[in-house]
Amino acid sequence: MILTINCGSSSLKYQLHAPDLSHVIASGLIARIGEPEGTTDHWVGHRGEHHRRAIPDHRAAFALMMENLTNPEYDVIECPGAITAIGHRAVHGGAIFFGSVLVDDAVMAALRACATFAPLHNPCNIIGIEEAQRMFPGVPNVVVFDTAFHQTIPERAHAYALPYELTQKHGIRRYGFHGTSCRYVSRSAAELLNRPLDSLSMVVCHLGNGVTLDAVKGGQSIDTSIGFGTFGGVPMGTRSGDFDPAIIFHLVREAGLSLTEIEDICYTKSGLLGLSGLSNDMREVMAAADAGNDRCQLAIDVFVYQIRKTIGAYAAAMGGIDALVFTAGIGENSARVRAMICEDLGFLGISIDARANAIARGGHPNISAAGARVATLVVPTDEERMIAIDTAALTAAASARQPGQDLAFALAAQ
Ligand code: AMP
């Protein structure tokens, strides 16, 4: 069985996959880590349980996951020995990691070095790996990076026009995020279209609480909306998206805000929440807009406008597109947002069928209008499955390894 672990800044998500990856045996979410009251949810098939209790840190969360997985009531695993490999999500692999890797000391050192780029996330990812090594001695660990898929972005698209020596010295460039989701979804889209991935130019719209638009040409990411930090690009639930950096200097000089306060504003008080003044949750923002709240309507309009603009930019970057793919919470569930985004994009070849769009979640992923040049698809993302696939592939390759063969970057060129 393969265990996947996703340690976020205040949560731990886990899934236990059957050895042939045919299904998920058990899964769970331990949330609000570090808050006075945390929550644990554990599911086995249709059975599940929910608890509230204090979860002081990620090590305590890991212990809770172990308790859930070995709970005799569910008969999931009798002992840790049943788990043959563990896959971990890591947010930031810097410019070092081009693909998923088997964990060894060098990988751990590089992961620690990358923590400077993702100070909220990488340290939690590292704790997850350390705990897995402690609880499952001898079991291989694989780490899958959110940034790795974007390492194919050419320098003209990832370089910022700042003094070159400065950017080189400090590792400043576009890194991108949600790469695991974009990789999974672009593969699934090609399968659904029954066309080779390397023949397709697509724009993937990962629209969740975090938002990434990704230009995927021939299966490779060639540009992506999130940049150096995790708040650039298109507005998100609480993150600002791109804005003129002169605003930062203005706020320091004129409003007397500190850099720490501005950073907090950009990450946690902006986006849908900042514009609406109400919520980071698209469902709540939409309901309030429908009830006449103008600021909520403005939040939706800004969100949709920036996405449309970016789709146009990526169509230009790729010389046209074959597929437009919606995924994640808003992308998968909101027919209304999809319709707003696609409206009047006929000049790009994008045209959707209103009825197909309305029922897209019912197993009808293709929502294109008849005769549309671009296939518009709704494809559920599954980052955990992508992690499990990489973990199975790398551990199988490791067991077939010739002496002296370096596997650390085995998946680099995928
Ligand atoms: P995620 O981060 O992928 O879980 O996505 C979370 C976002 O998806 C939140 O903004 C939710 O409001 C949004 N979402 C989920 N279901 C719907 C829906 N039916 N309509 C609009 N937004 C939705």
XYZ file of C-alpha atoms and ligand atoms in Angstrom:
437
model
C 0.000 0.000 0.000
C 1.161 3.524 -0.746
C 0.574 6.318 1.727
C 0.489 9.928 0.523
C 1.001 12.779 2.943
C 0.324 16.456 2.329
C 1.470 18.587 5.260
C 0.140 22.130 4.749
C 0.901 25.068 7.017
C -1.948 24.140 9.401
C -3.202 20.795 8.099
C -2.205 17.226 7.288
C -4.026 15.385 4.502
C -3.400 11.688 3.959
C -4.545 8.930 1.606
C -3.813 5.227 1.662
C -3.762 3.786 -1.868
C -4.144 0.142 -2.883
C -0.826 -1.336 -4.101
C -1.980 -1.183 -7.757
C -3.363 2.352 -7.211
C -6.813 1.117 -8.264
C -8.563 2.796 -5.321
C -8.138 4.768 -2.120
C -8.519 2.534 0.925
C -8.599 5.269 3.556
C -8.130 9.012 3.738
C -8.150 11.784 6.267
C -7.761 15.452 6.985
C -6.328 16.806 10.213
C -6.926 20.543 10.242
C -6.464 23.657 12.359
C -3.161 22.396 13.699
C -1.836 24.780 16.339
C -5.240 26.369 17.013
C -7.056 25.898 20.360
C -9.413 23.394 18.733
C -8.349 21.258 15.791
C -10.411 18.808 13.746
C -9.782 15.298 12.483
C -11.727 13.552 9.747
C -11.015 9.959 8.775
C -12.796 8.014 6.046
C -12.723 4.360 5.079
C -15.037 3.770 2.140
C -18.354 5.346 3.090
C -17.646 5.192 6.812
C -16.096 8.163 8.474
C -15.663 9.970 11.747
C -15.120 13.545 12.794
C -13.528 14.730 16.043
C -12.553 18.030 17.570
C -9.487 18.150 19.764
C -6.379 20.229 20.288
C -3.583 19.300 17.860
C -0.544 21.269 19.012
C 1.775 20.660 16.060
C 2.445 18.575 12.928
C 4.153 15.794 14.895
C 0.971 15.389 16.973
C -1.035 15.377 13.726
C 1.179 12.615 12.353
C 0.582 10.558 15.523
C -3.184 11.053 15.074
C -2.970 9.847 11.480
C -1.162 6.712 12.700
C -3.867 6.171 15.329
C -6.568 6.443 12.641
C -4.814 4.134 10.181
C -4.149 1.428 12.775
C -7.566 1.705 14.464
C -8.722 -1.966 14.651
C -12.336 -0.873 14.173
C -11.616 -0.064 10.513
C -9.211 -2.909 9.854
C -7.177 -0.753 7.444
C -3.643 -1.740 8.426
C -2.551 -3.928 11.278
C 0.963 -2.536 11.468
C 3.120 0.091 9.778
C 4.856 -2.735 7.834
C 1.843 -2.915 5.486
C 2.919 0.375 3.921
C 5.490 -0.118 1.174
C 6.198 3.477 0.141
C 5.267 7.002 1.201
C 4.802 9.988 -1.095
C 4.982 13.542 0.217
C 3.905 16.831 -1.299
C 6.467 19.595 -0.990
C 5.598 23.125 -1.961
C 8.955 24.466 -3.060
C 11.811 22.731 -4.823
C 13.523 25.974 -5.895
C 15.468 25.718 -9.143
C 16.964 22.434 -7.896
C 14.208 19.894 -8.382
C 12.914 19.239 -11.904
C 10.847 16.234 -10.895
C 9.888 13.949 -8.045
C 12.724 12.294 -6.126
C 13.430 9.493 -3.691
C 14.360 11.007 -0.354
C 17.962 10.724 0.811
C 20.172 12.983 2.930
C 21.098 15.205 -0.039
C 17.432 15.680 -0.939
C 16.588 16.603 2.665
C 19.429 19.156 2.732
C 18.238 20.696 -0.547
C 14.644 20.767 0.713
C 15.792 22.639 3.835
C 17.687 25.107 1.633
C 14.496 25.740 -0.394
C 12.572 26.616 2.803
C 13.711 30.218 2.407
C 11.302 30.468 -0.576
C 8.337 28.897 1.242
C 8.872 29.555 4.949
C 5.299 28.641 5.895
C 5.152 25.391 3.957
C 8.491 23.652 3.422
C 9.254 23.282 7.174
C 5.904 21.444 7.599
C 6.664 19.240 4.572
C 10.048 18.407 6.156
C 8.426 17.433 9.472
C 6.118 15.068 7.565
C 9.095 13.338 5.953
C 11.046 13.159 9.226
C 8.088 11.614 11.031
C 7.552 9.131 8.200
C 11.221 8.112 8.378
C 10.896 7.663 12.156
C 7.600 5.736 12.119
C 8.307 3.628 9.013
C 12.021 2.822 9.141
C 13.311 1.312 5.897
C 10.259 2.344 3.883
C 11.166 4.561 0.888
C 9.911 8.138 0.856
C 9.325 10.106 -2.325
C 8.867 13.843 -2.501
C 6.755 15.526 -5.195
C 7.245 19.272 -5.676
C 4.582 21.821 -6.582
C 7.209 23.861 -8.396
C 8.831 21.028 -10.397
C 6.371 20.956 -13.315
C 7.170 24.607 -14.033
C 10.908 24.087 -14.359
C 10.417 23.772 -18.135
C 9.338 27.421 -18.367
C 11.887 29.173 -20.606
C 14.036 31.915 -19.113
C 12.266 34.661 -21.091
C 9.085 33.750 -19.194
C 10.562 33.058 -15.752
C 13.088 35.925 -15.579
C 12.090 39.233 -14.000
C 13.509 42.394 -15.568
C 15.495 43.320 -12.462
C 19.311 43.558 -12.295
C 20.436 40.155 -13.488
C 23.227 39.639 -10.933
C 20.822 40.457 -8.092
C 18.213 37.961 -9.260
C 20.847 35.255 -9.767
C 22.378 35.810 -6.352
C 19.041 35.579 -4.545
C 17.263 32.966 -6.645
C 14.647 35.484 -7.817
C 12.572 34.188 -10.736
C 9.098 32.874 -11.507
C 8.727 29.458 -9.845
C 4.995 28.822 -10.119
C 2.843 26.584 -7.921
C 0.025 24.006 -8.196
C 2.331 22.129 -10.592
C 1.219 18.704 -9.367
C -2.400 19.568 -10.085
C -1.604 21.092 -13.495
C 0.464 18.050 -14.487
C -2.290 15.625 -13.453
C -5.060 17.614 -15.099
C -3.196 18.194 -18.373
C -2.525 14.442 -18.650
C -6.155 13.619 -17.866
C -7.355 16.170 -20.426
C -5.235 14.585 -23.172
C -6.615 11.149 -22.227
C -10.182 12.447 -22.321
C -9.572 13.977 -25.747
C -7.857 10.782 -26.844
C -5.006 12.852 -28.269
C -1.275 12.684 -27.520
C -0.301 15.159 -24.813
C 2.681 16.324 -26.833
C 0.379 17.466 -29.662
C -1.710 19.801 -27.498
C -1.503 23.423 -26.382
C -3.733 23.987 -23.397
C -4.502 26.508 -20.705
C -5.176 24.870 -17.354
C -7.269 27.001 -14.999
C -6.741 25.698 -11.450
C -9.379 27.814 -9.704
C -9.593 27.007 -6.011
C -8.824 28.988 -2.908
C -5.412 29.242 -4.587
C -5.453 30.033 -8.306
C -2.985 29.103 -11.033
C -3.340 29.532 -14.760
C -0.834 27.453 -16.640
C 0.149 27.416 -20.308
C 0.927 23.772 -21.120
C 2.414 23.135 -24.565
C 3.313 19.609 -25.604
C 2.853 18.442 -22.012
C 5.300 21.010 -20.637
C 4.543 24.090 -18.600
C 5.801 27.081 -20.604
C 4.320 29.898 -18.499
C 2.340 30.132 -15.290
C 0.551 32.868 -13.389
C 1.982 32.572 -9.879
C 5.494 33.962 -9.681
C 8.204 34.113 -7.035
C 5.993 34.113 -3.941
C 2.620 32.454 -3.729
C 0.411 35.536 -4.035
C 1.126 36.701 -7.589
C -0.872 36.110 -10.763
C -4.655 36.141 -10.624
C -6.544 37.205 -7.425
C -7.277 34.239 -5.140
C -9.380 33.623 -2.021
C -7.261 35.807 0.256
C -4.197 36.499 -1.935
C -3.909 39.620 -4.044
C -2.583 38.386 -7.357
C -0.332 40.758 -9.314
C -0.301 44.453 -8.493
C 2.045 47.317 -9.171
C 4.959 47.008 -6.686
C 4.961 50.823 -6.374
C 1.922 50.312 -4.120
C 4.159 48.666 -1.517
C 6.468 51.706 -1.333
C 3.461 54.019 -1.218
C 1.919 52.099 1.678
C 5.209 52.170 3.590
C 5.727 55.913 3.074
C 2.169 57.244 3.147
C 0.205 54.766 5.276
C 3.063 53.947 7.672
C 2.588 50.194 7.226
C 5.492 47.845 7.929
C 6.685 45.319 5.351
C 5.412 42.532 7.600
C 1.952 44.118 7.677
C 1.911 44.520 3.898
C 3.038 40.927 3.400
C 0.210 39.772 5.647
C -2.263 41.913 3.677
C -1.084 40.414 0.363
C -1.361 36.822 1.577
C -4.324 36.796 3.942
C -6.497 39.905 3.518
C -6.693 40.432 -0.236
C -8.248 38.640 -3.220
C -11.961 37.825 -3.002
C -11.894 38.571 0.726
C -10.183 41.935 0.353
C -12.376 43.188 -2.472
C -15.662 41.875 -1.074
C -14.945 42.649 2.577
C -17.040 39.543 3.266
C -15.474 36.199 2.454
C -12.760 34.309 0.590
C -15.337 31.646 -0.316
C -16.676 32.078 -3.860
C -20.057 30.579 -2.923
C -20.618 33.207 -0.215
C -19.346 36.015 -2.438
C -21.733 34.949 -5.217
C -24.717 34.658 -2.896
C -24.080 38.146 -1.526
C -23.587 39.573 -5.040
C -26.945 38.088 -6.030
C -28.501 39.777 -3.007
C -27.244 43.150 -4.282
C -23.832 43.504 -2.609
C -21.823 45.613 -5.093
C -18.430 44.879 -3.612
C -19.031 41.156 -3.919
C -20.014 41.681 -7.560
C -16.808 43.687 -8.044
C -14.755 40.835 -6.491
C -16.263 38.363 -8.987
C -15.775 40.757 -11.902
C -12.095 41.350 -11.071
C -11.503 37.607 -10.600
C -13.109 36.711 -13.924
C -11.507 39.608 -15.836
C -7.971 38.711 -14.743
C -8.521 35.069 -15.707
C -9.851 36.010 -19.158
C -6.907 38.324 -19.705
C -4.437 35.607 -18.754
C -6.099 33.056 -21.052
C -5.624 35.554 -23.896
C -1.989 36.082 -22.935
C -1.300 32.351 -22.909
C -3.078 31.834 -26.232
C -0.651 34.444 -27.621
C 2.322 32.761 -25.903
C 1.451 29.398 -27.488
C 0.202 30.630 -30.866
C -3.359 29.521 -30.133
C -4.818 26.786 -27.942
C -6.444 23.394 -28.446
C -7.941 22.983 -24.987
C -9.106 25.083 -22.041
C -9.280 23.027 -18.854
C -11.076 23.975 -15.629
C -10.212 22.336 -12.331
C -10.232 22.739 -8.481
C -13.098 23.954 -6.264
C -14.390 26.847 -8.374
C -13.260 25.467 -11.747
C -14.946 22.100 -11.162
C -18.105 23.296 -9.441
C -19.119 26.702 -10.709
C -20.844 26.596 -14.091
C -21.521 30.292 -13.636
C -17.857 31.306 -13.263
C -16.909 29.073 -16.211
C -19.606 30.730 -18.340
C -18.443 34.222 -17.352
C -14.850 33.365 -18.210
C -15.700 31.854 -21.595
C -18.156 34.555 -22.668
C -17.216 36.203 -25.988
C -13.969 34.218 -26.338
C -15.184 32.883 -29.685
C -12.367 34.771 -31.437
C -9.960 32.353 -29.702
C -12.057 29.351 -30.746
C -13.562 29.010 -27.242
C -17.298 28.487 -27.098
C -19.217 26.434 -24.553
C -22.566 24.698 -24.555
C -24.769 26.058 -21.743
C -26.426 22.713 -21.029
C -23.174 20.745 -21.055
C -21.642 23.379 -18.793
C -24.518 23.029 -16.319
C -24.070 19.253 -15.975
C -20.291 19.068 -16.319
C -19.869 17.446 -12.922
C -22.129 14.589 -13.911
C -19.460 12.736 -15.878
C -19.603 14.945 -18.984
C -16.248 16.693 -18.951
C -16.434 18.218 -22.430
C -18.485 21.409 -22.301
C -17.553 22.775 -25.743
C -20.256 23.952 -28.095
C -20.655 21.887 -31.258
C -18.023 22.936 -33.794
C -15.899 24.893 -31.295
C -12.235 24.909 -32.330
C -11.055 24.670 -28.688
C -12.117 21.790 -26.442
C -13.260 23.205 -23.101
C -13.127 20.590 -20.367
C -13.942 20.251 -16.678
C -11.439 17.837 -15.155
C -11.316 17.016 -11.435
C -7.848 17.449 -10.022
C -6.285 14.766 -7.838
C -2.906 15.827 -6.499
C -2.805 12.855 -4.126
C -3.186 10.419 -6.997
C -0.383 12.138 -8.902
C 1.833 11.812 -5.809
C 0.924 8.121 -5.502
C 1.701 7.534 -9.211
C 5.160 9.140 -8.867
C 5.822 7.259 -5.632
C 4.976 3.916 -7.215
C 7.078 4.703 -10.312
C 10.152 5.843 -8.387
C 10.101 3.016 -5.876
C 9.636 0.427 -8.659
C 12.586 1.977 -10.519
C 14.639 1.932 -7.311
C 14.067 -1.771 -6.789
C 15.178 -2.424 -10.398
C 18.205 -0.142 -10.036
C 21.637 -1.179 -11.299
C 24.496 -0.627 -8.838
C 25.835 2.935 -9.149
C 22.795 4.271 -10.989
C 21.695 7.658 -9.621
C 17.958 7.688 -9.070
C 17.697 10.960 -7.237
C 16.549 12.832 -10.322
C 15.054 9.855 -12.140
C 11.824 11.576 -12.944
C 13.469 14.875 -13.789
C 12.639 14.761 -17.475
C 9.064 13.570 -17.160
P -10.365 24.390 -3.342
O -9.269 25.258 -2.800
O -9.978 23.717 -4.625
O -10.952 23.457 -2.333
O -11.563 25.398 -3.752
C -12.206 26.186 -2.793
C -13.066 27.230 -3.518
O -14.020 26.549 -4.365
C -13.857 28.121 -2.571
O -13.789 29.463 -3.013
C -15.278 27.607 -2.743
O -16.223 28.602 -2.531
C -15.253 27.221 -4.209
N -16.390 26.382 -4.557
C -16.653 25.110 -4.206
N -17.853 24.704 -4.704
C -18.350 25.770 -5.408
C -19.536 26.021 -6.163
N -20.471 25.085 -6.307
N -19.698 27.244 -6.726
C -18.773 28.199 -6.603
N -17.623 28.027 -5.902
C -17.412 26.845 -5.315
